[in-house]
């Protein structure tokens, strides 16, 4: 089949990419964990695994609500597990964790084989002294950094009535 021949089956490149993403993400896992926080960690880890298996997913930026069923199945699995156990806005939490997975998966792809220029840490320390100690901190394992970010989010999640009002608190 030629490259253009595929367009007999799909209307556009965007539709083709959506179908490819749907196939790569696959069906959601059965979430494991004793409580809702463990199930959040499980969901996030499983989604990060899918991104690791298909690094090209990082190049696909969401531009609208999904049109394929598996994206909804993942969100539904998360919302179902979390909403049954906790009084948190599970949908918004799922979207936040999804964005963390996308960000750290992109970082993981970018870090593969990348070594910073030898002069970089010295230049950063000279220009941004508050960041001088950051050069000593190893942040090269994107999965560990994702785990840290998820833990930070889960520590900050509190029961909320956002589901009822549909609005966020203002400052």
mmCIF file of C-alpha atoms in Angstrom:
data_model
loop_
_atom_site.group_PDB
_atom_site.id
_atom_site.type_symbol
_atom_site.label_atom_id
_atom_site.label_comp_id
_atom_site.label_asym_id
_atom_site.label_seq_id
_atom_site.Cartn_x
_atom_site.Cartn_y
_atom_site.Cartn_z
ATOM 1 C CA UNK A 1 0.000 0.000 0.000
ATOM 2 C CA UNK A 2 1.270 3.440 -0.844
ATOM 3 C CA UNK A 3 1.368 6.294 1.597
ATOM 4 C CA UNK A 4 -1.547 8.002 -0.105
ATOM 5 C CA UNK A 5 -3.442 4.730 -0.376
ATOM 6 C CA UNK A 6 -4.211 4.806 3.322
ATOM 7 C CA UNK A 7 -6.429 7.845 2.726
ATOM 8 C CA UNK A 8 -9.001 5.556 1.110
ATOM 9 C CA UNK A 9 -9.687 4.375 4.662
ATOM 10 C CA UNK A 10 -9.296 7.583 6.676
ATOM 11 C CA UNK A 11 -10.219 11.155 5.840
ATOM 12 C CA UNK A 12 -7.092 12.926 7.074
ATOM 13 C CA UNK A 13 -3.697 12.624 8.680
ATOM 14 C CA UNK A 14 -5.222 13.824 11.955
ATOM 15 C CA UNK A 15 -7.719 10.958 11.898
ATOM 16 C CA UNK A 16 -4.951 8.483 11.112
ATOM 17 C CA UNK A 17 -2.904 9.763 14.050
ATOM 18 C CA UNK A 18 -5.936 9.457 16.354
ATOM 19 C CA UNK A 19 -6.383 5.836 15.293
ATOM 20 C CA UNK A 20 -2.686 5.146 15.837
ATOM 21 C CA UNK A 21 -2.809 6.694 19.317
ATOM 22 C CA UNK A 22 -5.889 4.654 20.177
ATOM 23 C CA UNK A 23 -4.138 1.440 19.120
ATOM 24 C CA UNK A 24 -0.900 2.316 20.948
ATOM 25 C CA UNK A 25 -2.592 3.281 24.211
ATOM 26 C CA UNK A 26 -4.654 0.106 24.145
ATOM 27 C CA UNK A 27 -7.211 -0.935 26.690
ATOM 28 C CA UNK A 28 -6.848 0.345 30.244
ATOM 29 C CA UNK A 29 -5.485 -1.974 32.903
ATOM 30 C CA UNK A 30 -7.324 -3.295 35.908
ATOM 31 C CA UNK A 31 -6.090 -0.971 38.622
ATOM 32 C CA UNK A 32 -4.406 -2.498 41.623
ATOM 33 C CA UNK A 33 -3.876 -0.982 45.019
ATOM 34 C CA UNK A 34 -5.353 -1.013 48.487
ATOM 35 C CA UNK A 35 -6.607 2.567 48.343
ATOM 36 C CA UNK A 36 -7.379 5.268 45.801
ATOM 37 C CA UNK A 37 -3.888 6.781 45.990
ATOM 38 C CA UNK A 38 -2.324 3.395 45.147
ATOM 39 C CA UNK A 39 -4.755 3.054 42.260
ATOM 40 C CA UNK A 40 -3.715 6.519 41.020
ATOM 41 C CA UNK A 41 -0.088 5.406 41.132
ATOM 42 C CA UNK A 42 -0.964 2.179 39.314
ATOM 43 C CA UNK A 43 -2.882 4.040 36.579
ATOM 44 C CA UNK A 44 -0.094 6.570 36.120
ATOM 45 C CA UNK A 45 2.572 3.873 35.959
ATOM 46 C CA UNK A 46 0.611 1.818 33.417
ATOM 47 C CA UNK A 47 0.045 4.871 31.226
ATOM 48 C CA UNK A 48 3.729 5.808 31.468
ATOM 49 C CA UNK A 49 4.585 2.267 30.369
ATOM 50 C CA UNK A 50 2.485 2.743 27.220
ATOM 51 C CA UNK A 51 4.349 5.955 26.437
ATOM 52 C CA UNK A 52 7.669 4.183 27.008
ATOM 53 C CA UNK A 53 6.623 1.407 24.606
ATOM 54 C CA UNK A 54 5.609 3.962 21.959
ATOM 55 C CA UNK A 55 7.871 7.041 22.328
ATOM 56 C CA UNK A 56 6.281 8.700 19.285
ATOM 57 C CA UNK A 57 3.165 9.286 21.420
ATOM 58 C CA UNK A 58 5.031 12.197 23.029
ATOM 59 C CA UNK A 59 4.965 14.016 19.714
ATOM 60 C CA UNK A 60 1.166 13.907 19.558
ATOM 61 C CA UNK A 61 -0.201 16.911 21.400
ATOM 62 C CA UNK A 62 -3.875 16.776 22.294
ATOM 63 C CA UNK A 63 -5.725 19.523 20.483
ATOM 64 C CA UNK A 64 -9.303 18.615 21.373
ATOM 65 C CA UNK A 65 -11.355 16.084 23.250
ATOM 66 C CA UNK A 66 -10.535 12.525 22.178
ATOM 67 C CA UNK A 67 -12.635 10.915 19.479
ATOM 68 C CA UNK A 68 -11.487 7.344 19.982
ATOM 69 C CA UNK A 69 -12.834 4.995 22.666
ATOM 70 C CA UNK A 70 -9.675 3.887 24.448
ATOM 71 C CA UNK A 71 -8.811 7.360 25.743
ATOM 72 C CA UNK A 72 -12.244 7.485 27.333
ATOM 73 C CA UNK A 73 -11.812 3.936 28.657
ATOM 74 C CA UNK A 74 -8.620 4.967 30.477
ATOM 75 C CA UNK A 75 -10.281 8.004 32.041
ATOM 76 C CA UNK A 76 -13.361 5.955 32.928
ATOM 77 C CA UNK A 77 -11.229 3.276 34.628
ATOM 78 C CA UNK A 78 -9.519 5.960 36.692
ATOM 79 C CA UNK A 79 -12.689 7.829 37.594
ATOM 80 C CA UNK A 80 -14.454 4.593 38.507
ATOM 81 C CA UNK A 81 -11.674 3.477 40.834
ATOM 82 C CA UNK A 82 -11.063 6.816 42.508
ATOM 83 C CA UNK A 83 -14.612 8.165 42.764
ATOM 84 C CA UNK A 84 -15.764 5.038 44.595
ATOM 85 C CA UNK A 85 -13.192 5.557 47.343
ATOM 86 C CA UNK A 86 -12.518 9.261 47.702
ATOM 87 C CA UNK A 87 -14.391 12.520 47.638
ATOM 88 C CA UNK A 88 -12.100 14.123 45.088
ATOM 89 C CA UNK A 89 -12.742 15.370 41.595
ATOM 90 C CA UNK A 90 -11.523 12.209 39.872
ATOM 91 C CA UNK A 91 -11.968 13.536 36.335
ATOM 92 C CA UNK A 92 -9.796 16.586 36.924
ATOM 93 C CA UNK A 93 -7.260 14.481 38.803
ATOM 94 C CA UNK A 94 -7.117 12.039 35.865
ATOM 95 C CA UNK A 95 -6.498 14.896 33.425
ATOM 96 C CA UNK A 96 -3.765 16.309 35.660
ATOM 97 C CA UNK A 97 -2.019 12.947 36.018
ATOM 98 C CA UNK A 98 -2.374 12.326 32.280
ATOM 99 C CA UNK A 99 -0.608 15.623 31.597
ATOM 100 C CA UNK A 100 2.177 14.687 34.022
ATOM 101 C CA UNK A 101 2.665 11.371 32.238
ATOM 102 C CA UNK A 102 2.856 13.147 28.870
ATOM 103 C CA UNK A 103 5.356 15.691 30.176
ATOM 104 C CA UNK A 104 7.658 13.196 31.836
ATOM 105 C CA UNK A 105 7.418 10.756 28.918
ATOM 106 C CA UNK A 106 8.600 13.584 26.643
ATOM 107 C CA UNK A 107 11.413 14.301 29.078
ATOM 108 C CA UNK A 108 12.362 10.617 29.103
ATOM 109 C CA UNK A 109 12.567 10.573 25.300
ATOM 110 C CA UNK A 110 14.628 13.766 25.308
ATOM 111 C CA UNK A 111 17.052 12.459 27.933
ATOM 112 C CA UNK A 112 17.924 9.298 26.019
ATOM 113 C CA UNK A 113 21.546 9.619 25.069
ATOM 114 C CA UNK A 114 21.616 13.298 25.938
ATOM 115 C CA UNK A 115 24.424 14.661 28.029
ATOM 116 C CA UNK A 116 24.498 18.311 28.987
ATOM 117 C CA UNK A 117 27.322 20.428 27.679
ATOM 118 C CA UNK A 118 30.243 20.429 30.138
ATOM 119 C CA UNK A 119 30.034 24.208 30.590
ATOM 120 C CA UNK A 120 26.284 24.276 31.318
ATOM 121 C CA UNK A 121 26.237 23.686 35.088
ATOM 122 C CA UNK A 122 28.895 26.344 35.661
ATOM 123 C CA UNK A 123 27.055 28.851 33.460
ATOM 124 C CA UNK A 124 23.732 28.188 35.190
ATOM 125 C CA UNK A 125 25.354 28.541 38.633
ATOM 126 C CA UNK A 126 26.971 31.830 37.640
ATOM 127 C CA UNK A 127 23.819 33.343 36.171
ATOM 128 C CA UNK A 128 21.267 31.745 38.531
ATOM 129 C CA UNK A 129 22.983 31.246 41.916
ATOM 130 C CA UNK A 130 19.851 29.819 43.567
ATOM 131 C CA UNK A 131 20.066 26.960 41.073
ATOM 132 C CA UNK A 132 23.764 26.237 41.693
ATOM 133 C CA UNK A 133 22.997 23.194 43.845
ATOM 134 C CA UNK A 134 20.695 21.814 41.143
ATOM 135 C CA UNK A 135 23.761 20.710 39.200
ATOM 136 C CA UNK A 136 24.446 18.168 41.962
ATOM 137 C CA UNK A 137 20.927 16.778 41.833
ATOM 138 C CA UNK A 138 20.439 13.807 39.523
ATOM 139 C CA UNK A 139 17.172 14.235 37.638
ATOM 140 C CA UNK A 140 18.133 12.031 34.722
ATOM 141 C CA UNK A 141 15.621 9.281 35.549
ATOM 142 C CA UNK A 142 12.361 10.670 34.164
ATOM 143 C CA UNK A 143 10.322 7.847 35.721
ATOM 144 C CA UNK A 144 11.597 8.690 39.208
ATOM 145 C CA UNK A 145 10.801 12.336 38.550
ATOM 146 C CA UNK A 146 7.292 11.343 37.450
ATOM 147 C CA UNK A 147 6.853 9.347 40.660
ATOM 148 C CA UNK A 148 7.940 12.406 42.656
ATOM 149 C CA UNK A 149 5.453 14.619 40.799
ATOM 150 C CA UNK A 150 2.603 12.141 41.317
ATOM 151 C CA UNK A 151 3.389 11.927 45.030
ATOM 152 C CA UNK A 152 3.394 15.727 45.270
ATOM 153 C CA UNK A 153 -0.002 15.880 43.571
ATOM 154 C CA UNK A 154 -1.491 13.141 45.734
ATOM 155 C CA UNK A 155 -0.261 14.839 48.926
ATOM 156 C CA UNK A 156 -2.040 18.001 47.842
ATOM 157 C CA UNK A 157 -5.353 16.449 46.801
ATOM 158 C CA UNK A 158 -8.119 17.171 49.243
ATOM 159 C CA UNK A 159 -11.814 16.420 49.249
ATOM 160 C CA UNK A 160 -13.504 19.065 47.198
ATOM 161 C CA UNK A 161 -16.877 20.209 46.076
ATOM 162 C CA UNK A 162 -15.620 21.169 42.616
ATOM 163 C CA UNK A 163 -17.817 18.496 41.085
ATOM 164 C CA UNK A 164 -20.914 20.259 42.371
ATOM 165 C CA UNK A 165 -19.987 23.816 41.493
ATOM 166 C CA UNK A 166 -17.903 23.187 38.408
ATOM 167 C CA UNK A 167 -15.700 26.145 39.283
ATOM 168 C CA UNK A 168 -12.281 26.421 40.794
ATOM 169 C CA UNK A 169 -11.485 28.495 43.812
ATOM 170 C CA UNK A 170 -10.241 31.980 43.050
ATOM 171 C CA UNK A 171 -7.582 33.836 44.940
#
